[in-house]
Amino acid sequence: MAKSPEVEHPNKAFGWAARDTSGHLSPFNFSRRATGEKDVTFKVLFCGICHSDLHMVKNEWGSSIYPLIPGHEIVGVVTEVGSKVQKFKVGDKVGVGCMVSACHSCDNCSNHLENYCPKMILTYGAKYYDGTTTYGGYSDTMISDEHFGIRIPDNLPLDAGAPLLCAGITVYSPLRFYGLDKPGMHVGVVGLGGLGHVAVKFAKAMGVKVTIISTSPNKKKEALEHLGADSFLVSKDQDQMQAAQGTLDGIIDTVSAQHPLIPLFGLLKTQGKLVMVGAPEKPLELLVFPLLMGRKLVGGSGIGGIKETQEMIDFAAKHNITSDIEVIPIDYVNTAMERLLKADVRYRFVIDIGNTLKSSS
């Protein structure tokens, strides 16, 4: 892909980066590429902390490039646009999620599935076309090809809307693709965390009956009264699980830790679908026989294309769907990472970049 002509001076930037596998983040001066003809540059106001940020700063997936600036739930206000940009103007609210480029020519890209493009470039920790490393949203400015910018509706709060750019599309896309979005259907959501709590909100807005499946009985009141779930199953309670056998059209499994799948198959109706959106580091045990007895499916889903991400954000704005957040200053980020590791957050940390990230230069 041809590189956009660039103006002479790259954009000076400031953020917080991890330097090694300890994962500790500290202030970091760097440069963004200059604004190309199809690029949008924006002042970052808020950035969500995703669980994958935690994996990446510690190189737990083996792909991290240091220094690493995490963050792919980024929202802000456009400060500069390239000469050929049509989608945004200076002053517009903009968001960037998990990717900043793709090839635009493969079958996936042609079908608005840039997220499955073999040449998709991640928002941080990847190599861009010009050989530079991509840096994420724990920084004061961001630059992106206009195609990968998401328009943020005026009525969607920037802080609580930011996590939707990863967590939101991660659960919205499978609900749509696997046909679990029809009013009157009954869908289970495994895990009540950053992904799970948003899955409940989207499914309810689609008119779907929702059961939360969790290992934590103490989350029941929160699930039913605050998030509006219809029922709550404690996955370790065999009596509860037995009573719910064959009741679910589908399940969105958001858990990224080791957990048994066999009990979940039993909850599905004939031809039910178990969709995995969490990413456990070690293989899960999958017995085939329970799938045969009921023509059941196990599927996966990873974020979503740009067209669908825009659709998701617009749907969220229309139905007043936001993430439940705890807003933090940038200098709290290492403590937040420690708390995230212990699942001590309801349900997403969001860094107030605009008010708390100050350059050391």
PDB file of C-alpha atoms in Angstrom, residues 24-172:
ATOM      1  CA  HIS A  24       5.450  -1.222  34.789  1.00  0.00           C
ATOM      2  CA  LEU A  25       4.331   1.915  32.956  1.00  0.00           C
ATOM      3  CA  SER A  26       6.109   5.275  33.175  1.00  0.00           C
ATOM      4  CA  PRO A  27       6.243   8.609  31.260  1.00  0.00           C
ATOM      5  CA  PHE A  28       7.594   8.437  27.712  1.00  0.00           C
ATOM      6  CA  ASN A  29       8.296  11.082  25.057  1.00  0.00           C
ATOM      7  CA  PHE A  30       7.964   9.927  21.443  1.00  0.00           C
ATOM      8  CA  SER A  31       6.864  11.028  17.961  1.00  0.00           C
ATOM      9  CA  ARG A  32       3.764  10.175  15.971  1.00  0.00           C
ATOM     10  CA  ARG A  33       4.077  10.129  12.190  1.00  0.00           C
ATOM     11  CA  ALA A  34       3.151  13.358  10.434  1.00  0.00           C
ATOM     12  CA  THR A  35      -0.483  13.715   9.374  1.00  0.00           C
ATOM     13  CA  GLY A  36      -0.804  12.141   5.919  1.00  0.00           C
ATOM     14  CA  GLU A  37      -3.368  13.098   3.304  1.00  0.00           C
ATOM     15  CA  LYS A  38      -5.927  10.541   4.549  1.00  0.00           C
ATOM     16  CA  ASP A  39      -4.989  10.737   8.228  1.00  0.00           C
ATOM     17  CA  VAL A  40      -6.880  12.158  11.180  1.00  0.00           C
ATOM     18  CA  THR A  41      -4.930  13.443  14.184  1.00  0.00           C
ATOM     19  CA  PHE A  42      -6.770  13.947  17.454  1.00  0.00           C
ATOM     20  CA  LYS A  43      -6.274  15.015  21.038  1.00  0.00           C
ATOM     21  CA  VAL A  44      -6.932  12.002  23.278  1.00  0.00           C
ATOM     22  CA  LEU A  45      -9.406  12.732  26.082  1.00  0.00           C
ATOM     23  CA  PHE A  46     -10.134   9.261  27.476  1.00  0.00           C
ATOM     24  CA  CYS A  47      -8.757   5.755  27.028  1.00  0.00           C
ATOM     25  CA  GLY A  48     -10.180   2.553  28.506  1.00  0.00           C
ATOM     26  CA  ILE A  49      -7.976  -0.138  30.048  1.00  0.00           C
ATOM     27  CA  CYS A  50      -8.680  -3.474  28.372  1.00  0.00           C
ATOM     28  CA  HIS A  51      -7.632  -6.837  29.799  1.00  0.00           C
ATOM     29  CA  SER A  52      -5.469  -7.323  26.709  1.00  0.00           C
ATOM     30  CA  ASP A  53      -3.438  -4.250  27.759  1.00  0.00           C
ATOM     31  CA  LEU A  54      -2.451  -6.208  30.858  1.00  0.00           C
ATOM     32  CA  HIS A  55      -1.352  -9.210  28.759  1.00  0.00           C
ATOM     33  CA  MET A  56       0.545  -6.995  26.311  1.00  0.00           C
ATOM     34  CA  VAL A  57       2.542  -4.903  28.805  1.00  0.00           C
ATOM     35  CA  LYS A  58       3.882  -8.167  30.287  1.00  0.00           C
ATOM     36  CA  ASN A  59       4.362  -9.846  26.870  1.00  0.00           C
ATOM     37  CA  GLU A  60       2.169 -12.757  27.952  1.00  0.00           C
ATOM     38  CA  TRP A  61       1.153 -13.382  24.328  1.00  0.00           C
ATOM     39  CA  GLY A  62       4.761 -13.261  23.099  1.00  0.00           C
ATOM     40  CA  SER A  63       4.209 -10.478  20.548  1.00  0.00           C
ATOM     41  CA  SER A  64       4.969  -7.277  22.478  1.00  0.00           C
ATOM     42  CA  ILE A  65       7.406  -4.687  21.158  1.00  0.00           C
ATOM     43  CA  TYR A  66       9.001  -2.386  23.760  1.00  0.00           C
ATOM     44  CA  PRO A  67       8.680   0.415  24.565  1.00  0.00           C
ATOM     45  CA  LEU A  68       4.951  -0.329  24.461  1.00  0.00           C
ATOM     46  CA  ILE A  69       2.192   2.249  24.891  1.00  0.00           C
ATOM     47  CA  PRO A  70      -1.079   0.338  25.388  1.00  0.00           C
ATOM     48  CA  GLY A  71      -4.652   1.461  24.832  1.00  0.00           C
ATOM     49  CA  HIS A  72      -7.194   0.638  22.130  1.00  0.00           C
ATOM     50  CA  GLU A  73     -10.371   2.178  23.555  1.00  0.00           C
ATOM     51  CA  ILE A  74      -9.500   5.725  22.570  1.00  0.00           C
ATOM     52  CA  VAL A  75     -11.732   8.789  22.231  1.00  0.00           C
ATOM     53  CA  GLY A  76     -10.979  12.423  21.660  1.00  0.00           C
ATOM     54  CA  VAL A  77     -11.406  15.487  19.458  1.00  0.00           C
ATOM     55  CA  VAL A  78      -9.973  15.949  15.967  1.00  0.00           C
ATOM     56  CA  THR A  79      -7.197  18.564  15.786  1.00  0.00           C
ATOM     57  CA  GLU A  80      -5.902  18.058  12.233  1.00  0.00           C
ATOM     58  CA  VAL A  81      -7.060  16.299   9.063  1.00  0.00           C
ATOM     59  CA  GLY A  82      -5.189  15.393   5.886  1.00  0.00           C
ATOM     60  CA  SER A  83      -6.010  17.054   2.571  1.00  0.00           C
ATOM     61  CA  LYS A  84      -8.092  14.116   1.283  1.00  0.00           C
ATOM     62  CA  VAL A  85     -10.011  13.343   4.485  1.00  0.00           C
ATOM     63  CA  GLN A  86     -13.805  13.373   4.013  1.00  0.00           C
ATOM     64  CA  LYS A  87     -15.118  11.562   7.081  1.00  0.00           C
ATOM     65  CA  PHE A  88     -13.978  14.023   9.778  1.00  0.00           C
ATOM     66  CA  LYS A  89     -13.331  17.712  10.304  1.00  0.00           C
ATOM     67  CA  VAL A  90     -11.441  19.563  13.035  1.00  0.00           C
ATOM     68  CA  GLY A  91     -13.505  19.595  16.247  1.00  0.00           C
ATOM     69  CA  ASP A  92     -15.329  16.315  15.593  1.00  0.00           C
ATOM     70  CA  LYS A  93     -15.511  13.632  18.285  1.00  0.00           C
ATOM     71  CA  VAL A  94     -13.655  10.523  17.168  1.00  0.00           C
ATOM     72  CA  GLY A  95     -12.812   7.072  18.477  1.00  0.00           C
ATOM     73  CA  VAL A  96     -10.226   4.444  17.553  1.00  0.00           C
ATOM     74  CA  GLY A  97     -10.528   0.816  18.610  1.00  0.00           C
ATOM     75  CA  CYS A  98      -8.247  -2.185  18.212  1.00  0.00           C
ATOM     76  CA  MET A  99      -6.904  -1.603  14.692  1.00  0.00           C
ATOM     77  CA  VAL A 100      -5.491   1.263  12.643  1.00  0.00           C
ATOM     78  CA  SER A 101      -4.985  -0.310   9.226  1.00  0.00           C
ATOM     79  CA  ALA A 102      -5.725  -3.213   6.887  1.00  0.00           C
ATOM     80  CA  CYS A 103      -4.977  -4.039   3.241  1.00  0.00           C
ATOM     81  CA  HIS A 104      -8.341  -2.831   1.797  1.00  0.00           C
ATOM     82  CA  SER A 105      -8.078  -5.389  -1.017  1.00  0.00           C
ATOM     83  CA  CYS A 106      -8.656  -8.911   0.375  1.00  0.00           C
ATOM     84  CA  ASP A 107     -12.021 -10.669   0.592  1.00  0.00           C
ATOM     85  CA  ASN A 108     -12.346  -9.825   4.290  1.00  0.00           C
ATOM     86  CA  CYS A 109     -11.746  -6.117   3.702  1.00  0.00           C
ATOM     87  CA  SER A 110     -14.171  -6.159   0.760  1.00  0.00           C
ATOM     88  CA  ASN A 111     -16.814  -7.595   3.104  1.00  0.00           C
ATOM     89  CA  HIS A 112     -16.229  -4.985   5.858  1.00  0.00           C
ATOM     90  CA  LEU A 113     -14.316  -7.512   7.962  1.00  0.00           C
ATOM     91  CA  GLU A 114     -11.043  -5.608   8.333  1.00  0.00           C
ATOM     92  CA  ASN A 115     -10.662  -7.253  11.739  1.00  0.00           C
ATOM     93  CA  TYR A 116      -9.974 -10.574   9.955  1.00  0.00           C
ATOM     94  CA  CYS A 117      -7.620  -9.116   7.317  1.00  0.00           C
ATOM     95  CA  PRO A 118      -4.289 -11.013   7.312  1.00  0.00           C
ATOM     96  CA  LYS A 119      -2.497  -7.645   7.081  1.00  0.00           C
ATOM     97  CA  MET A 120      -4.552  -5.888   9.766  1.00  0.00           C
ATOM     98  CA  ILE A 121      -2.358  -3.604  11.886  1.00  0.00           C
ATOM     99  CA  LEU A 122      -3.110  -3.332  15.598  1.00  0.00           C
ATOM    100  CA  THR A 123      -3.479   0.038  17.285  1.00  0.00           C
ATOM    101  CA  TYR A 124      -0.421  -0.593  19.451  1.00  0.00           C
ATOM    102  CA  GLY A 125       2.540  -2.941  19.579  1.00  0.00           C
ATOM    103  CA  ALA A 126       2.624  -3.563  15.812  1.00  0.00           C
ATOM    104  CA  LYS A 127       4.701  -2.390  12.850  1.00  0.00           C
ATOM    105  CA  TYR A 128       3.146   0.245  10.589  1.00  0.00           C
ATOM    106  CA  TYR A 129       3.834   0.475   6.835  1.00  0.00           C
ATOM    107  CA  ASP A 130       6.623   3.015   7.331  1.00  0.00           C
ATOM    108  CA  GLY A 131       8.457   0.709   9.741  1.00  0.00           C
ATOM    109  CA  THR A 132       7.464   2.642  12.859  1.00  0.00           C
ATOM    110  CA  THR A 133       5.862   0.982  15.873  1.00  0.00           C
ATOM    111  CA  THR A 134       2.222   1.737  16.570  1.00  0.00           C
ATOM    112  CA  TYR A 135       1.535   3.349  19.947  1.00  0.00           C
ATOM    113  CA  GLY A 136      -1.818   3.241  21.714  1.00  0.00           C
ATOM    114  CA  GLY A 137      -4.063   5.605  23.584  1.00  0.00           C
ATOM    115  CA  TYR A 138      -2.249   6.059  26.904  1.00  0.00           C
ATOM    116  CA  SER A 139      -0.933   9.191  25.190  1.00  0.00           C
ATOM    117  CA  ASP A 140      -1.859  12.808  24.499  1.00  0.00           C
ATOM    118  CA  THR A 141      -2.344  12.536  20.729  1.00  0.00           C
ATOM    119  CA  MET A 142      -3.391   9.813  18.294  1.00  0.00           C
ATOM    120  CA  ILE A 143      -3.240   9.491  14.536  1.00  0.00           C
ATOM    121  CA  SER A 144      -5.207   7.139  12.317  1.00  0.00           C
ATOM    122  CA  ASP A 145      -6.213   6.589   8.723  1.00  0.00           C
ATOM    123  CA  GLU A 146      -9.681   8.169   8.537  1.00  0.00           C
ATOM    124  CA  HIS A 147     -11.241   4.816   7.577  1.00  0.00           C
ATOM    125  CA  PHE A 148     -10.426   3.434  11.030  1.00  0.00           C
ATOM    126  CA  GLY A 149     -11.863   6.383  12.916  1.00  0.00           C
ATOM    127  CA  ILE A 150     -15.309   5.935  14.468  1.00  0.00           C
ATOM    128  CA  ARG A 151     -17.703   8.881  14.633  1.00  0.00           C
ATOM    129  CA  ILE A 152     -18.898   9.358  18.224  1.00  0.00           C
ATOM    130  CA  PRO A 153     -22.512  10.617  18.504  1.00  0.00           C
ATOM    131  CA  ASP A 154     -22.990  13.757  20.591  1.00  0.00           C
ATOM    132  CA  ASN A 155     -25.257  12.018  23.107  1.00  0.00           C
ATOM    133  CA  LEU A 156     -22.745   9.248  23.929  1.00  0.00           C
ATOM    134  CA  PRO A 157     -20.528  10.192  26.920  1.00  0.00           C
ATOM    135  CA  LEU A 158     -16.892  10.010  25.847  1.00  0.00           C
ATOM    136  CA  ASP A 159     -15.617   8.440  29.089  1.00  0.00           C
ATOM    137  CA  ALA A 160     -18.223   5.683  29.410  1.00  0.00           C
ATOM    138  CA  GLY A 161     -18.399   5.238  25.633  1.00  0.00           C
ATOM    139  CA  ALA A 162     -14.666   4.595  25.163  1.00  0.00           C
ATOM    140  CA  PRO A 163     -14.691   0.914  26.283  1.00  0.00           C
ATOM    141  CA  LEU A 164     -17.364   0.130  23.691  1.00  0.00           C
ATOM    142  CA  LEU A 165     -14.671   0.447  20.992  1.00  0.00           C
ATOM    143  CA  CYS A 166     -13.273  -2.900  22.179  1.00  0.00           C
ATOM    144  CA  ALA A 167     -15.565  -4.475  24.770  1.00  0.00           C
ATOM    145  CA  GLY A 168     -18.732  -3.287  23.038  1.00  0.00           C
ATOM    146  CA  ILE A 169     -17.957  -4.524  19.523  1.00  0.00           C
ATOM    147  CA  THR A 170     -16.512  -7.776  20.922  1.00  0.00           C
ATOM    148  CA  VAL A 171     -19.959  -8.781  22.203  1.00  0.00           C
ATOM    149  CA  TYR A 172     -22.174  -6.901  19.714  1.00  0.00           C
TER     150      TYR A 172
END
